[in-house]
mmCIF file of C-alpha atoms and ligand atoms in Angstrom:
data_model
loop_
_atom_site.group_PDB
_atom_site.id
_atom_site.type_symbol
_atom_site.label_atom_id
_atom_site.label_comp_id
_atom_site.label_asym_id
_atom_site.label_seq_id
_atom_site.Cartn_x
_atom_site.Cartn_y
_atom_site.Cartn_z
ATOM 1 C CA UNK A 1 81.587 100.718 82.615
ATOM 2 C CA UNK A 2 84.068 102.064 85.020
ATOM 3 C CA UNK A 3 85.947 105.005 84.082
ATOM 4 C CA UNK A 4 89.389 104.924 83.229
ATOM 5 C CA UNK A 5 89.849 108.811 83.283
ATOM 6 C CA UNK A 6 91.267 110.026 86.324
ATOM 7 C CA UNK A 7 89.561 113.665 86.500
ATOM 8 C CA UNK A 8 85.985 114.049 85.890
ATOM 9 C CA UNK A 9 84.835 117.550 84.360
ATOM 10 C CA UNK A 10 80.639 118.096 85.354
ATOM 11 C CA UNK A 11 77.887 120.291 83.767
ATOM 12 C CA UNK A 12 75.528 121.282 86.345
ATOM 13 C CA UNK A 13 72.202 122.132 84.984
ATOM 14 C CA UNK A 14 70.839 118.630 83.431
ATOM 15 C CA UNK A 15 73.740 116.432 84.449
ATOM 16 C CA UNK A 16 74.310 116.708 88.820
ATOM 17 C CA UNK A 17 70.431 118.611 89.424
ATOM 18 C CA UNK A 18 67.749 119.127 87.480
ATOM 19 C CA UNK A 19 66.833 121.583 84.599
ATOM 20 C CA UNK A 20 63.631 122.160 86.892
ATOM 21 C CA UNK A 21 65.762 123.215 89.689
ATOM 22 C CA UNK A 22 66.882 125.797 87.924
ATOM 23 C CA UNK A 23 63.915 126.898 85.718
ATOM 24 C CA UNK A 24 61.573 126.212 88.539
ATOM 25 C CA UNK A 25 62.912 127.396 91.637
ATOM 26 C CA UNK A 26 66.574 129.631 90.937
ATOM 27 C CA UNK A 27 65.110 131.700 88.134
ATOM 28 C CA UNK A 28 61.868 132.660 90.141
ATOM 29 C CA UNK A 29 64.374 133.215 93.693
ATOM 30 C CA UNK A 30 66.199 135.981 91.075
ATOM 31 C CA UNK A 31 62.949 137.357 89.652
ATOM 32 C CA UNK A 32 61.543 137.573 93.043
ATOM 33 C CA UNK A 33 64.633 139.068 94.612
ATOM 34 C CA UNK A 34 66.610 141.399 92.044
ATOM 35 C CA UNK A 35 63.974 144.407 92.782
ATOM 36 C CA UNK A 36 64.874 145.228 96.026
ATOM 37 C CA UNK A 37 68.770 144.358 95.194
ATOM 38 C CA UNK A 38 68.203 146.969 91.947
ATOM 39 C CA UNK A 39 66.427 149.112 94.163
ATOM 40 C CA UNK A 40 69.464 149.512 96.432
ATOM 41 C CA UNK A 41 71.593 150.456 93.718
ATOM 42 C CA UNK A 42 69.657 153.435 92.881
ATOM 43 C CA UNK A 43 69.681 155.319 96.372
ATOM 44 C CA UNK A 44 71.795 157.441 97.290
ATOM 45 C CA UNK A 45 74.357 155.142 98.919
ATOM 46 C CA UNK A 46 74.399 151.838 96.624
ATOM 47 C CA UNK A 47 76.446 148.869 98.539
ATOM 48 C CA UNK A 48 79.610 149.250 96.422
ATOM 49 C CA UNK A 49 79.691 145.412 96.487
ATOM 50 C CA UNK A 50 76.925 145.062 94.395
ATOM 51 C CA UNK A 51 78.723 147.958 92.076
ATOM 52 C CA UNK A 52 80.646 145.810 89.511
ATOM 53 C CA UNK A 53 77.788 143.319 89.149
ATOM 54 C CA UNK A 54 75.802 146.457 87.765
ATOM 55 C CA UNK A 55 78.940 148.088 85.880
ATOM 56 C CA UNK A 56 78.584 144.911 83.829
ATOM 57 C CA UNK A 57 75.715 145.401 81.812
ATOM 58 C CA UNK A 58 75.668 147.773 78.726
ATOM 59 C CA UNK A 59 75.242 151.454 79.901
ATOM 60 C CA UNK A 60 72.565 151.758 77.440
ATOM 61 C CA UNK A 61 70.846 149.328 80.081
ATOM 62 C CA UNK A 62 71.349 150.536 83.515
ATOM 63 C CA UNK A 63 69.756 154.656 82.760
ATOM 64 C CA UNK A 64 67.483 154.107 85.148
ATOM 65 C CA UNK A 65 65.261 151.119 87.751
ATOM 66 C CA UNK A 66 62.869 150.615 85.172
ATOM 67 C CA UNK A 67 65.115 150.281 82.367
ATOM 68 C CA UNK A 68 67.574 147.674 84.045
ATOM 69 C CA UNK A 69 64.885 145.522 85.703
ATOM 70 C CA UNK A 70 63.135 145.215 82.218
ATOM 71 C CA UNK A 71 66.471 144.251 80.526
ATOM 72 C CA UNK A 72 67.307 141.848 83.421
ATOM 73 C CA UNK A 73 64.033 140.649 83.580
ATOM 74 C CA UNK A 74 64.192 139.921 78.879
ATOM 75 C CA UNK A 75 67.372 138.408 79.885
ATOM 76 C CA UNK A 76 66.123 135.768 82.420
ATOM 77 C CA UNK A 77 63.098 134.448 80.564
ATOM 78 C CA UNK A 78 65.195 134.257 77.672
ATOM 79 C CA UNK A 79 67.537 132.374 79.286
ATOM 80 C CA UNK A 80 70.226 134.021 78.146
ATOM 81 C CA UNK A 81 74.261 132.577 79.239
ATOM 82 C CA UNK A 82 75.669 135.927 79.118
ATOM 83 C CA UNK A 83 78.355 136.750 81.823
ATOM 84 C CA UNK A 84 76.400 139.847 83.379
ATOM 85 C CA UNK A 85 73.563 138.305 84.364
ATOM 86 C CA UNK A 86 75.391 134.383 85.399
ATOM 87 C CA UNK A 87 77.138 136.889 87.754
ATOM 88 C CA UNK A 88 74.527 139.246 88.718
ATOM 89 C CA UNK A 89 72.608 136.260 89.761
ATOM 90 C CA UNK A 90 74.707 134.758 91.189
ATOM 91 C CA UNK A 91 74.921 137.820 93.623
ATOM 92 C CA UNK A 92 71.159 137.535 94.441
ATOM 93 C CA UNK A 93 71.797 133.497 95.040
ATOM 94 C CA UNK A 94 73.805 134.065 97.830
ATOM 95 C CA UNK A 95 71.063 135.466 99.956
ATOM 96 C CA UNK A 96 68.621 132.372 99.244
ATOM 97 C CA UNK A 97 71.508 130.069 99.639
ATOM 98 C CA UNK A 98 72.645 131.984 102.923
ATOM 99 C CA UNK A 99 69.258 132.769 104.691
ATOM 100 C CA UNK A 100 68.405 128.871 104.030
ATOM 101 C CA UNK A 101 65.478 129.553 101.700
ATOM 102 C CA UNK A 102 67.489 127.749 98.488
ATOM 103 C CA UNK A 103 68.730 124.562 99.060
ATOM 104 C CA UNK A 104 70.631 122.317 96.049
ATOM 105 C CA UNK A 105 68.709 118.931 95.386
ATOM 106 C CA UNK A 106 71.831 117.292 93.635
ATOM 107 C CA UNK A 107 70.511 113.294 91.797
ATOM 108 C CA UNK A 108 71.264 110.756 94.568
ATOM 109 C CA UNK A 109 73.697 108.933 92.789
ATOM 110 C CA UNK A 110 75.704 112.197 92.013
ATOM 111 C CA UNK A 111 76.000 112.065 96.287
ATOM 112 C CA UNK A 112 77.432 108.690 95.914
ATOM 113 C CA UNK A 113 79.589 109.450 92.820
ATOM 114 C CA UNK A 114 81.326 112.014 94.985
ATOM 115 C CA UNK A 115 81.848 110.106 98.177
ATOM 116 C CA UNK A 116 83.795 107.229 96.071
ATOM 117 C CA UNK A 117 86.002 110.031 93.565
ATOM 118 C CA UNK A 118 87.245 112.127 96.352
ATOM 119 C CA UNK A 119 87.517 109.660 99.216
ATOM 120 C CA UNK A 120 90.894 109.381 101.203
ATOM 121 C CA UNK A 121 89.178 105.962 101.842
ATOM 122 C CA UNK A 122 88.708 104.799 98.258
ATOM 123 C CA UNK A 123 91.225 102.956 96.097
ATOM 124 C CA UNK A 124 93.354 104.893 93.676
ATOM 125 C CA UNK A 125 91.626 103.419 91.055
ATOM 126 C CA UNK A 126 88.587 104.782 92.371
ATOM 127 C CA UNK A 127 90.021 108.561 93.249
ATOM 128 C CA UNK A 128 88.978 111.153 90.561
ATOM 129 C CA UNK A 129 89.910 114.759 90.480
ATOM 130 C CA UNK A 130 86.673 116.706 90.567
ATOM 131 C CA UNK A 131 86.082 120.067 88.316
ATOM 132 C CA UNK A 132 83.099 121.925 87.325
ATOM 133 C CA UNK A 133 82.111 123.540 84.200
ATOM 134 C CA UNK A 134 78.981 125.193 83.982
ATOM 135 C CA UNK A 135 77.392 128.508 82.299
ATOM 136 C CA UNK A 136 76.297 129.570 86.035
ATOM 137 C CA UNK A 137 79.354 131.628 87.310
ATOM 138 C CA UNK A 138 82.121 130.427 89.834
ATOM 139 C CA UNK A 139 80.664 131.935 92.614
ATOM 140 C CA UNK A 140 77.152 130.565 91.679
ATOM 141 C CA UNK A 141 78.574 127.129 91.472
ATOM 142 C CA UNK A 142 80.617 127.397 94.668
ATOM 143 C CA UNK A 143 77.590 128.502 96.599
ATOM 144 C CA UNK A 144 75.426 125.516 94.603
ATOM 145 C CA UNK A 145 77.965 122.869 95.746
ATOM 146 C CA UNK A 146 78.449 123.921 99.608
ATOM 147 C CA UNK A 147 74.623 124.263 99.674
ATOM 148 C CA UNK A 148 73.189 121.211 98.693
ATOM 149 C CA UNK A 149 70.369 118.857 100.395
ATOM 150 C CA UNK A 150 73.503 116.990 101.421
ATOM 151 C CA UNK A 151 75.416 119.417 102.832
ATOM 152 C CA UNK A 152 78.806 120.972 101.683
ATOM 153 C CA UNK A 153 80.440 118.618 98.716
ATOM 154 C CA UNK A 154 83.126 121.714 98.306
ATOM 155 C CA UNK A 155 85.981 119.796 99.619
ATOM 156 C CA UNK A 156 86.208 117.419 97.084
ATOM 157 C CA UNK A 157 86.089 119.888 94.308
ATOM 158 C CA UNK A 158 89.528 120.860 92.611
ATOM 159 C CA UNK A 159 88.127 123.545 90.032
ATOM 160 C CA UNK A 160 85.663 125.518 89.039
ATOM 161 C CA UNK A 161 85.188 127.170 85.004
ATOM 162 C CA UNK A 162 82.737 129.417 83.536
ATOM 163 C CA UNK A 163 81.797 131.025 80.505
ATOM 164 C CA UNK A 164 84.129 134.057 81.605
ATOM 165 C CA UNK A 165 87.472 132.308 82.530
ATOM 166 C CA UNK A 166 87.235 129.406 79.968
ATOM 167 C CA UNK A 167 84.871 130.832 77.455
ATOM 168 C CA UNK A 168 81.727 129.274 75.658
ATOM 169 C CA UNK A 169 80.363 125.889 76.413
ATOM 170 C CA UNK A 170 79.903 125.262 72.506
ATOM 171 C CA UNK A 171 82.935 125.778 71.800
ATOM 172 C CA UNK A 172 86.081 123.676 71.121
ATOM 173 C CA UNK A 173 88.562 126.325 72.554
ATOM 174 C CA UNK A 174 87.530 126.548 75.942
ATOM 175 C CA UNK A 175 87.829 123.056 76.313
ATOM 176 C CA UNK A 176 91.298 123.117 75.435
ATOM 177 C CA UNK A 177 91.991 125.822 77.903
ATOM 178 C CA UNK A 178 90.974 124.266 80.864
ATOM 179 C CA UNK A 179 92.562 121.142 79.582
ATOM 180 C CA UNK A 180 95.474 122.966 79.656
ATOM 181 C CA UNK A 181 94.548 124.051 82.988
ATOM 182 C CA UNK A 182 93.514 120.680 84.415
ATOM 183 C CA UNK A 183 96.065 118.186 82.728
ATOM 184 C CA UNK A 184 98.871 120.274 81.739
ATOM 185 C CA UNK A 185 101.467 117.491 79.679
ATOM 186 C CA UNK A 186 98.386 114.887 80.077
ATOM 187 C CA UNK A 187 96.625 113.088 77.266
ATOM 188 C CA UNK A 188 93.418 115.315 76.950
ATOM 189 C CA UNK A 189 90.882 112.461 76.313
ATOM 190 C CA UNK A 190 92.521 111.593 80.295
ATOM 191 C CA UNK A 191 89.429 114.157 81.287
ATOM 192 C CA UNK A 192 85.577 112.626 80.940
ATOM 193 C CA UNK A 193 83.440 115.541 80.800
ATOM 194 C CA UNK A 194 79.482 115.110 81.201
ATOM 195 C CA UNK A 195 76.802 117.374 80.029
ATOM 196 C CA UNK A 196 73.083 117.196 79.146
ATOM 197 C CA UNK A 197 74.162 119.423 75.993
ATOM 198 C CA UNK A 198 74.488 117.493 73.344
ATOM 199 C CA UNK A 199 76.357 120.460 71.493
ATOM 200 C CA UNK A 200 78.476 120.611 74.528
ATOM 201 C CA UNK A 201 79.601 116.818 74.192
ATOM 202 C CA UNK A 202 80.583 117.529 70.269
ATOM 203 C CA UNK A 203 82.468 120.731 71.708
ATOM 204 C CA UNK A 204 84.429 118.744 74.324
ATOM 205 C CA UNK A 205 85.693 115.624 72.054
ATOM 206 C CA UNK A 206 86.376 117.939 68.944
ATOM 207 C CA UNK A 207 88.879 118.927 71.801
ATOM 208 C CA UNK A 208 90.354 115.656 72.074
ATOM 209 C CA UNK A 209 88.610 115.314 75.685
ATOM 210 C CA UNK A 210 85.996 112.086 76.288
ATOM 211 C CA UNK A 211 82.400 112.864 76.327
ATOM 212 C CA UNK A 212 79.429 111.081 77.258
ATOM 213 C CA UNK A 213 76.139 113.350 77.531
ATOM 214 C CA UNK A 214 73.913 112.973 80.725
ATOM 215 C CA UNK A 215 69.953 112.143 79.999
ATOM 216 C CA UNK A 216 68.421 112.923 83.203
ATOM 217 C CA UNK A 217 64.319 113.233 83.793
ATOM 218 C CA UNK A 218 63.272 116.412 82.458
ATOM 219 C CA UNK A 219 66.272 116.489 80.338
ATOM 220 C CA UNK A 220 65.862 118.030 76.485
ATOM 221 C CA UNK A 221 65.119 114.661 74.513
ATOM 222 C CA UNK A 222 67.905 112.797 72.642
ATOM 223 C CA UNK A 223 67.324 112.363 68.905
ATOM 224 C CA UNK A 224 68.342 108.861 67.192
ATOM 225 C CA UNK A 225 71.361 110.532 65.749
ATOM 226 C CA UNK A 226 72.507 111.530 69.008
ATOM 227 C CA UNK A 227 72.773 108.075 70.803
ATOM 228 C CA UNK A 228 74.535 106.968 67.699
ATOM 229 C CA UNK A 229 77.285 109.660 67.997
ATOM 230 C CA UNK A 230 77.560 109.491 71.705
ATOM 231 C CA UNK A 231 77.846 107.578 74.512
ATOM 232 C CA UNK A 232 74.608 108.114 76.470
ATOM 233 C CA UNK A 233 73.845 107.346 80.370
ATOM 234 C CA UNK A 234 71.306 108.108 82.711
ATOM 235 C CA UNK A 235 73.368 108.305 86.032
ATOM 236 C CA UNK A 236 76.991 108.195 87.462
ATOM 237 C CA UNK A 237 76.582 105.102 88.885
ATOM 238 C CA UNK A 238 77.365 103.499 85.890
ATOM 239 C CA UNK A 239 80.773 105.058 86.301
ATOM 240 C CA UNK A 240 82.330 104.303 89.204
HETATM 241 C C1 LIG B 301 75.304 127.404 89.525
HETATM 242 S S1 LIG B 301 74.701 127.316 88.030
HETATM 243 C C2 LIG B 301 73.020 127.712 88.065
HETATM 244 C C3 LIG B 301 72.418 127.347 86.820
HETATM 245 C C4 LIG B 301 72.707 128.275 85.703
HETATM 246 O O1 LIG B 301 72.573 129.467 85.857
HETATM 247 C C5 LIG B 301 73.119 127.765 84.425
HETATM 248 O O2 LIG B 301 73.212 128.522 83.458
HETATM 249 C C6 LIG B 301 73.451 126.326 84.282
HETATM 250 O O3 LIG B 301 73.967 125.998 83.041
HETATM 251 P P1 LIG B 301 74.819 124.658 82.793
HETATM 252 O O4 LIG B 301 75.932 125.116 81.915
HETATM 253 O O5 LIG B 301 75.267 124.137 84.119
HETATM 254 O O6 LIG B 301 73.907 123.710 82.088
HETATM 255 MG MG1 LIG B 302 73.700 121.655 81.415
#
């Protein structure tokens, strides 16, 4: 089933790595990290780079050390998508991705997917336009793509969205808005996008964009109802 749709919009969590990437080895590099970055904040000379991260959160939750790492801490095991801590952590990132100790185990087919969409080498048919959309923030996704097991795959990516400049992954706006972005005067169903979300799909084609969800190993499972109302794969290479 090749795809006719010349620009390919990607989920990260569940769709190009694994949920257990995330849950299993980002979550615990924050919890094990933001301490000592909170801990900087409240000395006397806090690096002001690390300034708006903490401006961010409520001011009812940065009073004191204790108070902040508690709420961040709530935040993380909850999972929660909110922008303050997507960009907070992706602030700690950086120094796992940096120092070498984080490393991003994309699927090996998502490798392959890449090499044959943004290829000088490949046909047109076969050329894609590349853009991310993921609750993680910008910079966590730029640092996720040009540190992966396979190197830097930042070249071949056109754009990047998150929760704070396209808005909510449920919901049907922000899919317009980086359609508008993306494919200006184009035919919106001329992006794919693929998530593991199942909401996420619904979200993207109430938009007028096509939507197939992503069931990867480890994945939430899929009920009957959902592989009626969507097209379902397990891996790009179906796509290309
Ligand atoms: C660079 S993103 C790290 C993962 C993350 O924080 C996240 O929330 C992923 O959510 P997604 O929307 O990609 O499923
Ligand atoms: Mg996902």
């Amino acid at each position: 089933m090749p795809v006719l749709q010349k620009k390919i919009l990607l989920d990260i969590e569940g769709t190009v790595c694994s949920i257990s990437f995330v849950k299993d080895v980002l979550f615990p590099y924050f919890l094990k990290t933001v301490p000592s970055v909170l801990q900087l904040h409240f000395t006397a000379n806090p690096p002001p780079d690390l300034q708006p991260y903490i401006d961010a959160f409520p001011p009812t939750s940065r009073t004191s050390y204790d108070v902040l790492h508690q709420h961040i801490r709530e935040l993380t095991l909850a999972d929660k998508k909110v922008p303050e801590l997507k960009g907070l952590q992706g602030y700690v990132w950086r120094r796992g991705y940096e120092s070498g100790e984080l490393k991003a185990p994309l699927f090996d087919d998502v490798y392959d997917a890449f090499r044959i969409w943004t290829s000088a080498e490949s046909t047109a048919a076969e050329r894609k336009g590349v853009f991310i959309y993921s609750s993680g923030s910008v910079d966590a996704q730029i640092l996720l793509f040009s540190h992966t097991e396979k190197g830097d795959l930042t070249r071949g990516i056109q754009g990047y969205y998150d929760t704070v400049n396209a808005g909510m992954k449920q919901d049907k706006s922000s899919y317009e808005k980086i359609a508008d972005t993306i494919a200006a005067g184009e035919q919106k169903n001329n992006i794919l996008f693929l998530s593991d979300n199942v909401k996420e799909i619904a979200a993207a084609k109430e938009a007028g964009l096509e939507a197939f969800v992503v069931e990867r190993p480890g994945n939430a499972p899929l009920t009957d109802e959902d592989r009626k109302a969507h097209i379902v794969i397990e891996n790009f290479s179906s796509l290309l």
